[in-house]
């Protein structure tokens, strides 16, 4: 998401925003190697390894976007009304425009047929199958709604108070694993007040993406580490987080290939891949701290800055480009990781060119953010 026009650019955030945008696209180029649209499908052991090895790091992309926005916007300055209006103009309106585009424009391979009225009915309540990546915007709008509410607390709370909250939140990121333990011990996933009729357990209100908002504020206000201390803390966090993310995923994959199963297997496999679980949280915090070591621009910074400004538009539009691009690259007959990265690079380059053209239009900020 873009910062305010009056905000001085923070160099490392531009680099990080572009990297996170590419990560999201790469995630979507990896999905066909373990999902086939109706269930779980993994063609070979090699594909299973590549999916696990690469995608287990990419789970940080969405949390990074949350931290980038929070680093720039929290605590919220000015009135709540002004803050909401700016988010509506720069985030919600482009989201609505692209959601309608996905509802109206035929999907690749559909033969030009599109059920516009049916799509609009679905869109009134949620995203469409083709625009599944837009779940992120719904979540991000929810985060924006809460920012003015927690900002007064962040302005008053001490550093120790924030650390206590972050410690509780990090513990809450382990709740999905604790639920699995509860299921094996007592036959029910519900823990600490959760039940089939009550999802609001004890840690509900200190879980989820809110922790990334507080973490970004804490890092901006209190963390001023040198290179050695940052590396000493961030690198072990990165390794630990990656192992917590990757190993449970790989352990759930059956050892007979090709793997063909229902979508439930993929859901079970992705437990440790959830964006607000312990492994993803540790990796996200570590990568954010490492990028924060970038204190000045380099020669290629202008290109990153430009891509960073257009990154929201690239995110919104990329699925239009990714589907045909991936289909084309898949015919090359090259190795799995080459298909993944080539598809992602081409998708980002082509989408960036399209967004650049759209940016020439009057009032383009209301279209591409």
C-alpha angles and dihedrals in degrees: 000000000000125000123232114287089241094052116105109239116259104213101209091051092059091053091045094047092054092047091049091049091053090047091057092051091047090051089057091048090054097049095080088062093067103017127057100187097264103042147340118313128169114172100200147357088256091057090049090054094047093047091050096042097049105028095049089070095042093065087088094068097089096042089049090057089052092050093046092054092043093049089057102036109034124121090035114236122213128007125339089234092057092046093051092046093054092047090049092052098043102032113016099043096051087045091055092047094051093043088057090047091055088049095051107032114078115249119245110276095015093113091241094295118132131168097219097176092046091049092049090052090053091044091056088069107022147345124296125249091253091050097044090131088070090076083091093065092053088053093045092051087053090052090051090052091057098043097083089047097055095036096084089053092049090052092053105033121096124238089254090052091054091048090053091052092047091050090053090046092051089052088050090055087066092057095097089059092045089053089056089051090050090051092055094044104041104009095247132090094210114111134177098001099333119132140156087271097040124048093170100096127170096279098038096105095048096046136082128036095335089085091062089054092054093042092055091051092047093050092048094048105035112017114089103151128159125235096270096050092044092051092044091055104030101046096055088045090052094050094045092046092048093051092047088052101041106038099056090047094052093043091061095056112102114241096229116087140248092038112214118174144129122289088259090076091058090047090053092046092052095056092104090042095064111125097237099043125111099262095048091045094053092047092047094051091046095050092045090053092047094051089048087068086074101096102165138030123261130209094280094048096102090061091049091046091053093047089046091056090052096039096103091054090047090052093049096047104034098094091065088060101033099062097057092036093053091047090053096045090048089065093060093085094228131139121288098254091049090053090050097049098035091052092048095047093048092045093052093045095049094043091048089054091051092049090048089057092047090050089067091065119098112264089011091155087074090055105040101019 
